[in-house]
Amino acid sequence: MNQLNLFIELTRLKKPIGYMLLFWPCIWGLTLVYDFSQNKNIYFFYSILFFLGAVLMRSAGCIVNDVLDRKFDKLVVRTKDRPIASGKISVKLSLFYAAILCLLAFIVLINFNLFTILLALASMPLAFTYPLMKRYTYWPQLFLGVTFNYGLVLAWTSISGSLNLVPLIFYLGAIFWTLGYDTIYGYQDIKDDEIIGLKSTSIKFKGTAKIFLIICYSILIFSLVVGGYLMDFNLYYFLFLIIPFTQLFLYQIKTFDINAPSICLKVFKSNNFFGLLVLINILIGKVS
């Protein structure tokens, strides 16, 4: 039972915000591309597959992240008690768990078409080297955004078998969404990160954080508008965009405080609600 608890702690399964933020772009992409006048069974089946994939890959990613960051995690108050950093579980066993999770994720992946499988496999090097970026660049959140929202593209190709400008526009917006919310998340550890020499957009834009967030979230909203136009969405889609816009600008940016880690975490977690709002908006846009 103790090993099970360690596994759950290692993979952050009790913290669903991580895998939900990975899942939302997937379901956005799937909903964008799907023809709801056809049989909806495939839509629900693929939704389940993408959800399982999000949980499995986020869990494996957490393990790889903790293996690579174990020396740094010992020096950060929030992470020093993580299983690998605290020595509760070995690196060897942790990597074994990660390999099993990746195998299960691959079993999920092979349910899709060949183009989607190849695209997904091509993203793996970036997905597992992301934790190293904070050592070399102030933009690790950008690399996270590219990786974390890749499911939007995969969901689109899983149905269409090809790519066009529409999913790429939404993907670009999602990247800036992650760039914003992970910058907020990074303010929890900024003091420790500065001491041990790690880099992030949280540190780079410490003095202009809200301006940076306004830019990121403006690009996100702009992409939702342009993407909706290219999809020929109805007027209600554009009218109801005021709700996610309000959540970003009148709640997140207005509320977050770089000097209050608990508030930063609360605002970060609110992005789960934002993901739902965008999904609802897409569904509204597709109603003819």
mmCIF file of C-alpha atoms in Angstrom:
data_model
loop_
_atom_site.group_PDB
_atom_site.id
_atom_site.type_symbol
_atom_site.label_atom_id
_atom_site.label_comp_id
_atom_site.label_asym_id
_atom_site.label_seq_id
_atom_site.Cartn_x
_atom_site.Cartn_y
_atom_site.Cartn_z
ATOM 1 C CA MET A 1 0.000 0.000 0.000
ATOM 2 C CA ASN A 2 2.910 2.295 0.767
ATOM 3 C CA GLN A 3 4.290 1.747 -2.759
ATOM 4 C CA LEU A 4 0.892 2.604 -4.217
ATOM 5 C CA ASN A 5 0.801 5.859 -2.242
ATOM 6 C CA LEU A 6 4.321 6.677 -3.421
ATOM 7 C CA PHE A 7 3.306 5.981 -7.034
ATOM 8 C CA ILE A 8 0.279 8.266 -6.703
ATOM 9 C CA GLU A 9 2.458 10.971 -5.158
ATOM 10 C CA LEU A 10 5.132 10.510 -7.826
ATOM 11 C CA THR A 11 2.650 10.828 -10.694
ATOM 12 C CA ARG A 12 0.570 13.612 -9.055
ATOM 13 C CA LEU A 13 -2.631 11.651 -9.678
ATOM 14 C CA LYS A 14 -4.258 13.483 -6.774
ATOM 15 C CA LYS A 15 -3.612 16.773 -8.568
ATOM 16 C CA PRO A 16 -5.849 16.588 -11.646
ATOM 17 C CA ILE A 17 -5.095 20.139 -12.801
ATOM 18 C CA GLY A 18 -1.993 18.851 -14.615
ATOM 19 C CA TYR A 19 -3.648 16.239 -16.763
ATOM 20 C CA MET A 20 -6.740 18.383 -17.311
ATOM 21 C CA LEU A 21 -4.610 21.204 -18.736
ATOM 22 C CA LEU A 22 -3.133 18.586 -21.050
ATOM 23 C CA PHE A 23 -6.576 17.234 -21.950
ATOM 24 C CA TRP A 24 -8.407 20.497 -22.730
ATOM 25 C CA PRO A 25 -6.493 21.265 -25.964
ATOM 26 C CA CYS A 26 -7.145 17.664 -27.071
ATOM 27 C CA ILE A 27 -10.893 17.948 -26.648
ATOM 28 C CA TRP A 28 -10.846 21.416 -28.231
ATOM 29 C CA GLY A 29 -9.178 19.995 -31.340
ATOM 30 C CA LEU A 30 -11.464 16.981 -31.479
ATOM 31 C CA THR A 31 -14.589 19.127 -31.109
ATOM 32 C CA LEU A 32 -13.370 21.593 -33.738
ATOM 33 C CA VAL A 33 -12.863 18.948 -36.398
ATOM 34 C CA TYR A 34 -15.715 16.564 -35.649
ATOM 35 C CA ASP A 35 -18.829 16.434 -37.810
ATOM 36 C CA PHE A 36 -21.598 16.077 -35.245
ATOM 37 C CA SER A 37 -24.157 15.259 -37.932
ATOM 38 C CA GLN A 38 -22.445 11.875 -38.152
ATOM 39 C CA ASN A 39 -22.354 9.053 -35.608
ATOM 40 C CA LYS A 40 -21.143 10.515 -32.312
ATOM 41 C CA ASN A 41 -19.719 7.239 -30.948
ATOM 42 C CA ILE A 42 -16.294 7.938 -32.431
ATOM 43 C CA TYR A 43 -16.262 11.379 -30.789
ATOM 44 C CA PHE A 44 -16.904 9.929 -27.334
ATOM 45 C CA PHE A 45 -14.508 7.024 -27.873
ATOM 46 C CA TYR A 46 -11.712 9.330 -28.989
ATOM 47 C CA SER A 47 -12.467 11.700 -26.094
ATOM 48 C CA ILE A 48 -11.858 8.823 -23.689
ATOM 49 C CA LEU A 49 -8.653 7.848 -25.507
ATOM 50 C CA PHE A 50 -7.304 11.398 -25.359
ATOM 51 C CA PHE A 51 -8.215 11.671 -21.682
ATOM 52 C CA LEU A 52 -6.388 8.424 -20.903
ATOM 53 C CA GLY A 53 -3.440 9.591 -22.978
ATOM 54 C CA ALA A 54 -3.349 12.894 -21.076
ATOM 55 C CA VAL A 55 -3.335 11.135 -17.697
ATOM 56 C CA LEU A 56 -0.694 8.607 -18.740
ATOM 57 C CA MET A 57 1.665 11.075 -20.437
ATOM 58 C CA ARG A 58 1.344 13.677 -17.708
ATOM 59 C CA SER A 59 2.139 10.989 -15.126
ATOM 60 C CA ALA A 60 5.178 9.806 -17.087
ATOM 61 C CA GLY A 61 6.238 13.417 -17.602
ATOM 62 C CA CYS A 62 6.082 14.106 -13.866
ATOM 63 C CA ILE A 63 8.397 11.171 -13.210
ATOM 64 C CA VAL A 64 10.930 12.218 -15.849
ATOM 65 C CA ASN A 65 10.757 15.795 -14.569
ATOM 66 C CA ASP A 66 11.442 14.661 -10.997
ATOM 67 C CA VAL A 67 14.328 12.431 -12.065
ATOM 68 C CA LEU A 68 16.017 15.249 -13.989
ATOM 69 C CA ASP A 69 15.269 17.875 -11.320
ATOM 70 C CA ARG A 70 15.944 15.770 -8.215
ATOM 71 C CA LYS A 71 18.985 17.802 -7.146
ATOM 72 C CA PHE A 72 17.158 21.100 -7.628
ATOM 73 C CA ASP A 73 13.980 19.835 -5.963
ATOM 74 C CA LYS A 74 15.914 19.239 -2.741
ATOM 75 C CA LEU A 75 16.671 22.972 -2.604
ATOM 76 C CA VAL A 76 13.104 24.216 -3.146
ATOM 77 C CA VAL A 77 10.695 24.346 -0.215
ATOM 78 C CA ARG A 78 7.657 23.286 -2.262
ATOM 79 C CA THR A 79 9.381 20.282 -3.886
ATOM 80 C CA LYS A 80 11.917 19.000 -1.353
ATOM 81 C CA ASP A 81 9.569 16.269 -0.103
ATOM 82 C CA ARG A 82 8.820 14.793 -3.529
ATOM 83 C CA PRO A 83 9.455 11.001 -3.543
ATOM 84 C CA ILE A 84 12.642 11.036 -5.635
ATOM 85 C CA ALA A 85 14.155 14.190 -4.118
ATOM 86 C CA SER A 86 13.507 12.912 -0.591
ATOM 87 C CA GLY A 87 14.878 9.445 -1.366
ATOM 88 C CA LYS A 88 11.590 7.632 -0.737
ATOM 89 C CA ILE A 89 11.809 5.974 -4.148
ATOM 90 C CA SER A 90 14.802 5.143 -6.342
ATOM 91 C CA VAL A 91 15.531 6.635 -9.742
ATOM 92 C CA LYS A 92 15.671 3.147 -11.245
ATOM 93 C CA LEU A 93 12.182 2.186 -10.023
ATOM 94 C CA SER A 94 10.823 5.586 -11.037
ATOM 95 C CA LEU A 95 12.077 5.166 -14.594
ATOM 96 C CA PHE A 96 10.549 1.691 -14.689
ATOM 97 C CA TYR A 97 7.192 3.200 -13.786
ATOM 98 C CA ALA A 98 7.653 5.861 -16.479
ATOM 99 C CA ALA A 99 8.404 3.182 -19.081
ATOM 100 C CA ILE A 100 5.227 1.276 -18.174
ATOM 101 C CA LEU A 101 3.157 4.461 -18.423
ATOM 102 C CA CYS A 102 4.649 5.263 -21.828
ATOM 103 C CA LEU A 103 3.873 1.724 -23.016
ATOM 104 C CA LEU A 104 0.243 2.123 -21.938
ATOM 105 C CA ALA A 105 0.118 5.520 -23.674
ATOM 106 C CA PHE A 106 1.446 3.894 -26.851
ATOM 107 C CA ILE A 107 -1.342 1.292 -26.669
ATOM 108 C CA VAL A 108 -3.791 4.211 -26.559
ATOM 109 C CA LEU A 109 -2.012 5.959 -29.436
ATOM 110 C CA ILE A 110 -2.170 3.034 -31.872
ATOM 111 C CA ASN A 111 -5.959 3.355 -31.984
ATOM 112 C CA PHE A 112 -5.491 6.406 -34.225
ATOM 113 C CA ASN A 113 -4.453 6.743 -37.868
ATOM 114 C CA LEU A 114 -0.826 6.438 -38.965
ATOM 115 C CA PHE A 115 -0.348 10.178 -39.537
ATOM 116 C CA THR A 116 -1.441 10.930 -35.961
ATOM 117 C CA ILE A 117 0.793 8.178 -34.558
ATOM 118 C CA LEU A 118 3.843 9.535 -36.406
ATOM 119 C CA LEU A 119 3.103 13.120 -35.319
ATOM 120 C CA ALA A 120 2.780 12.013 -31.701
ATOM 121 C CA LEU A 121 6.034 10.041 -31.760
ATOM 122 C CA ALA A 122 7.834 13.011 -33.320
ATOM 123 C CA SER A 123 6.939 15.141 -30.280
ATOM 124 C CA MET A 124 8.372 12.748 -27.693
ATOM 125 C CA PRO A 125 11.949 14.135 -27.606
ATOM 126 C CA LEU A 126 10.651 17.620 -26.833
ATOM 127 C CA ALA A 127 8.180 16.306 -24.254
ATOM 128 C CA PHE A 128 10.876 14.591 -22.209
ATOM 129 C CA THR A 129 13.624 17.218 -22.560
ATOM 130 C CA TYR A 130 11.387 20.100 -21.461
ATOM 131 C CA PRO A 131 12.567 19.875 -17.799
ATOM 132 C CA LEU A 132 16.113 20.658 -18.942
ATOM 133 C CA MET A 133 15.128 23.954 -20.555
ATOM 134 C CA LYS A 134 14.997 25.895 -17.293
ATOM 135 C CA ARG A 135 18.759 25.392 -17.001
ATOM 136 C CA TYR A 136 19.535 27.134 -20.291
ATOM 137 C CA THR A 137 16.774 29.575 -21.216
ATOM 138 C CA TYR A 138 14.348 31.996 -19.620
ATOM 139 C CA TRP A 139 11.652 30.508 -21.868
ATOM 140 C CA PRO A 140 10.991 26.983 -20.550
ATOM 141 C CA GLN A 141 7.279 27.864 -20.414
ATOM 142 C CA LEU A 142 7.330 28.335 -24.183
ATOM 143 C CA PHE A 143 8.702 24.832 -24.659
ATOM 144 C CA LEU A 144 6.036 23.559 -22.265
ATOM 145 C CA GLY A 145 3.364 25.319 -24.318
ATOM 146 C CA VAL A 146 4.555 23.719 -27.555
ATOM 147 C CA THR A 147 4.520 20.291 -25.901
ATOM 148 C CA PHE A 148 1.488 20.562 -23.640
ATOM 149 C CA ASN A 149 -0.908 21.683 -26.374
ATOM 150 C CA TYR A 150 0.277 19.312 -29.076
ATOM 151 C CA GLY A 151 -2.767 17.161 -28.412
ATOM 152 C CA LEU A 152 -4.899 19.778 -30.170
ATOM 153 C CA VAL A 153 -3.100 19.040 -33.439
ATOM 154 C CA LEU A 154 -3.224 15.279 -32.833
ATOM 155 C CA ALA A 155 -6.955 15.378 -32.127
ATOM 156 C CA TRP A 156 -7.550 17.253 -35.372
ATOM 157 C CA THR A 157 -5.509 14.800 -37.460
ATOM 158 C CA SER A 158 -7.094 11.796 -35.720
ATOM 159 C CA ILE A 159 -10.329 12.671 -37.524
ATOM 160 C CA SER A 160 -9.238 14.542 -40.647
ATOM 161 C CA GLY A 161 -5.990 12.691 -41.383
ATOM 162 C CA SER A 162 -4.431 15.991 -42.470
ATOM 163 C CA LEU A 163 -3.593 19.500 -41.274
ATOM 164 C CA ASN A 164 -4.649 22.982 -42.325
ATOM 165 C CA LEU A 165 -4.442 26.500 -40.930
ATOM 166 C CA VAL A 166 -7.345 26.178 -38.462
ATOM 167 C CA PRO A 167 -5.790 23.808 -35.888
ATOM 168 C CA LEU A 168 -2.482 25.670 -36.140
ATOM 169 C CA ILE A 169 -4.204 28.969 -35.259
ATOM 170 C CA PHE A 170 -5.866 27.420 -32.224
ATOM 171 C CA TYR A 171 -2.603 25.653 -31.329
ATOM 172 C CA LEU A 172 -0.732 28.969 -31.402
ATOM 173 C CA GLY A 173 -3.287 30.494 -29.046
ATOM 174 C CA ALA A 174 -3.052 27.509 -26.720
ATOM 175 C CA ILE A 175 0.734 27.874 -26.584
ATOM 176 C CA PHE A 176 0.345 31.453 -25.338
ATOM 177 C CA TRP A 177 -2.299 30.259 -22.882
ATOM 178 C CA THR A 178 0.273 27.913 -21.350
ATOM 179 C CA LEU A 179 2.938 30.606 -21.505
ATOM 180 C CA GLY A 180 0.635 32.766 -19.376
ATOM 181 C CA TYR A 181 -0.639 30.288 -16.816
ATOM 182 C CA ASP A 182 2.716 28.594 -16.266
ATOM 183 C CA THR A 183 4.331 31.980 -15.704
ATOM 184 C CA ILE A 184 1.773 32.522 -12.942
ATOM 185 C CA TYR A 185 2.561 29.051 -11.576
ATOM 186 C CA GLY A 186 6.284 29.829 -11.554
ATOM 187 C CA TYR A 187 5.875 32.672 -9.052
ATOM 188 C CA GLN A 188 5.365 30.064 -6.325
ATOM 189 C CA ASP A 189 9.067 29.150 -6.471
ATOM 190 C CA ILE A 190 10.655 32.317 -7.800
ATOM 191 C CA LYS A 191 12.768 33.055 -4.713
ATOM 192 C CA ASP A 192 14.238 29.547 -4.601
ATOM 193 C CA ASP A 193 14.712 29.424 -8.385
ATOM 194 C CA GLU A 194 16.659 32.683 -8.360
ATOM 195 C CA ILE A 195 18.928 31.417 -5.582
ATOM 196 C CA ILE A 196 19.745 28.103 -7.290
ATOM 197 C CA GLY A 197 20.116 29.655 -10.752
ATOM 198 C CA LEU A 198 17.114 28.275 -12.633
ATOM 199 C CA LYS A 199 15.454 30.351 -15.347
ATOM 200 C CA SER A 200 11.818 31.039 -16.252
ATOM 201 C CA THR A 201 9.532 33.662 -17.741
ATOM 202 C CA SER A 202 8.406 34.300 -14.155
ATOM 203 C CA ILE A 203 11.906 35.576 -13.394
ATOM 204 C CA LYS A 204 12.454 37.290 -16.752
ATOM 205 C CA PHE A 205 9.251 39.333 -16.475
ATOM 206 C CA LYS A 206 9.219 39.753 -12.709
ATOM 207 C CA GLY A 207 8.868 43.518 -12.966
ATOM 208 C CA THR A 208 6.318 43.498 -15.795
ATOM 209 C CA ALA A 209 4.382 40.310 -15.108
ATOM 210 C CA LYS A 210 0.898 41.668 -15.737
ATOM 211 C CA ILE A 211 1.930 43.318 -19.001
ATOM 212 C CA PHE A 212 3.419 40.011 -20.141
ATOM 213 C CA LEU A 213 0.213 38.167 -19.223
ATOM 214 C CA ILE A 214 -1.899 40.732 -21.067
ATOM 215 C CA ILE A 215 0.185 40.117 -24.209
ATOM 216 C CA CYS A 216 -0.042 36.310 -23.881
ATOM 217 C CA TYR A 217 -3.759 36.246 -23.212
ATOM 218 C CA SER A 218 -4.475 38.821 -25.928
ATOM 219 C CA ILE A 219 -2.799 36.548 -28.477
ATOM 220 C CA LEU A 220 -4.858 33.649 -27.119
ATOM 221 C CA ILE A 221 -8.153 35.522 -27.503
ATOM 222 C CA PHE A 222 -7.118 36.791 -30.944
ATOM 223 C CA SER A 223 -6.432 33.216 -32.067
ATOM 224 C CA LEU A 224 -9.846 32.110 -30.791
ATOM 225 C CA VAL A 225 -11.450 34.899 -32.826
ATOM 226 C CA VAL A 226 -9.471 34.180 -36.012
ATOM 227 C CA GLY A 227 -9.896 30.428 -35.620
ATOM 228 C CA GLY A 228 -13.631 30.857 -35.123
ATOM 229 C CA TYR A 229 -13.820 33.002 -38.252
ATOM 230 C CA LEU A 230 -11.939 30.397 -40.301
ATOM 231 C CA MET A 231 -14.299 27.728 -38.961
ATOM 232 C CA ASP A 232 -17.249 29.902 -40.018
ATOM 233 C CA PHE A 233 -18.682 29.747 -36.502
ATOM 234 C CA ASN A 234 -21.992 31.428 -35.754
ATOM 235 C CA LEU A 235 -22.365 34.846 -34.122
ATOM 236 C CA TYR A 236 -23.026 33.353 -30.693
ATOM 237 C CA TYR A 237 -19.490 31.937 -30.582
ATOM 238 C CA PHE A 238 -18.011 35.420 -30.853
ATOM 239 C CA LEU A 239 -20.497 36.959 -28.417
ATOM 240 C CA PHE A 240 -19.875 34.300 -25.786
ATOM 241 C CA LEU A 241 -16.092 34.765 -26.051
ATOM 242 C CA ILE A 242 -16.649 37.602 -23.592
ATOM 243 C CA ILE A 243 -16.929 34.971 -20.834
ATOM 244 C CA PRO A 244 -13.458 33.371 -21.254
ATOM 245 C CA PHE A 245 -12.125 36.884 -21.938
ATOM 246 C CA THR A 246 -13.501 38.021 -18.579
ATOM 247 C CA GLN A 247 -12.066 34.973 -16.817
ATOM 248 C CA LEU A 248 -8.593 35.769 -18.162
ATOM 249 C CA PHE A 249 -8.461 39.542 -17.845
ATOM 250 C CA LEU A 250 -10.841 40.436 -15.014
ATOM 251 C CA TYR A 251 -10.059 37.459 -12.800
ATOM 252 C CA GLN A 252 -6.647 35.953 -13.539
ATOM 253 C CA ILE A 253 -4.623 39.053 -14.363
ATOM 254 C CA LYS A 254 -6.408 41.241 -11.834
ATOM 255 C CA THR A 255 -6.209 38.694 -8.987
ATOM 256 C CA PHE A 256 -2.766 37.162 -9.185
ATOM 257 C CA ASP A 257 0.005 38.532 -6.972
ATOM 258 C CA ILE A 258 3.636 37.575 -7.533
ATOM 259 C CA ASN A 259 4.280 37.933 -3.807
ATOM 260 C CA ALA A 260 1.483 35.553 -2.755
ATOM 261 C CA PRO A 261 2.219 31.925 -3.760
ATOM 262 C CA SER A 262 -1.181 30.657 -2.564
ATOM 263 C CA ILE A 263 -2.989 33.168 -4.771
ATOM 264 C CA CYS A 264 -0.756 32.272 -7.725
ATOM 265 C CA LEU A 265 -1.690 28.610 -7.281
ATOM 266 C CA LYS A 266 -5.396 29.446 -7.039
ATOM 267 C CA VAL A 267 -5.290 31.563 -10.204
ATOM 268 C CA PHE A 268 -3.277 28.878 -12.004
ATOM 269 C CA LYS A 269 -5.852 26.217 -11.108
ATOM 270 C CA SER A 270 -8.664 28.427 -12.438
ATOM 271 C CA ASN A 271 -7.391 27.617 -15.937
ATOM 272 C CA ASN A 272 -9.204 24.306 -15.649
ATOM 273 C CA PHE A 273 -12.439 26.324 -15.735
ATOM 274 C CA PHE A 274 -11.125 28.358 -18.654
ATOM 275 C CA GLY A 275 -10.515 25.148 -20.603
ATOM 276 C CA LEU A 276 -14.150 24.180 -20.056
ATOM 277 C CA LEU A 277 -15.343 27.634 -21.131
ATOM 278 C CA VAL A 278 -13.498 27.377 -24.441
ATOM 279 C CA LEU A 279 -14.917 23.895 -25.055
ATOM 280 C CA ILE A 280 -18.451 25.179 -24.466
ATOM 281 C CA ASN A 281 -17.745 28.099 -26.798
ATOM 282 C CA ILE A 282 -16.600 25.764 -29.560
ATOM 283 C CA LEU A 283 -19.730 23.642 -29.151
ATOM 284 C CA ILE A 284 -21.849 26.808 -29.338
ATOM 285 C CA GLY A 285 -20.006 27.860 -32.479
ATOM 286 C CA LYS A 286 -20.706 24.541 -34.170
ATOM 287 C CA VAL A 287 -24.451 24.736 -33.616
ATOM 288 C CA SER A 288 -25.930 25.694 -36.962
#
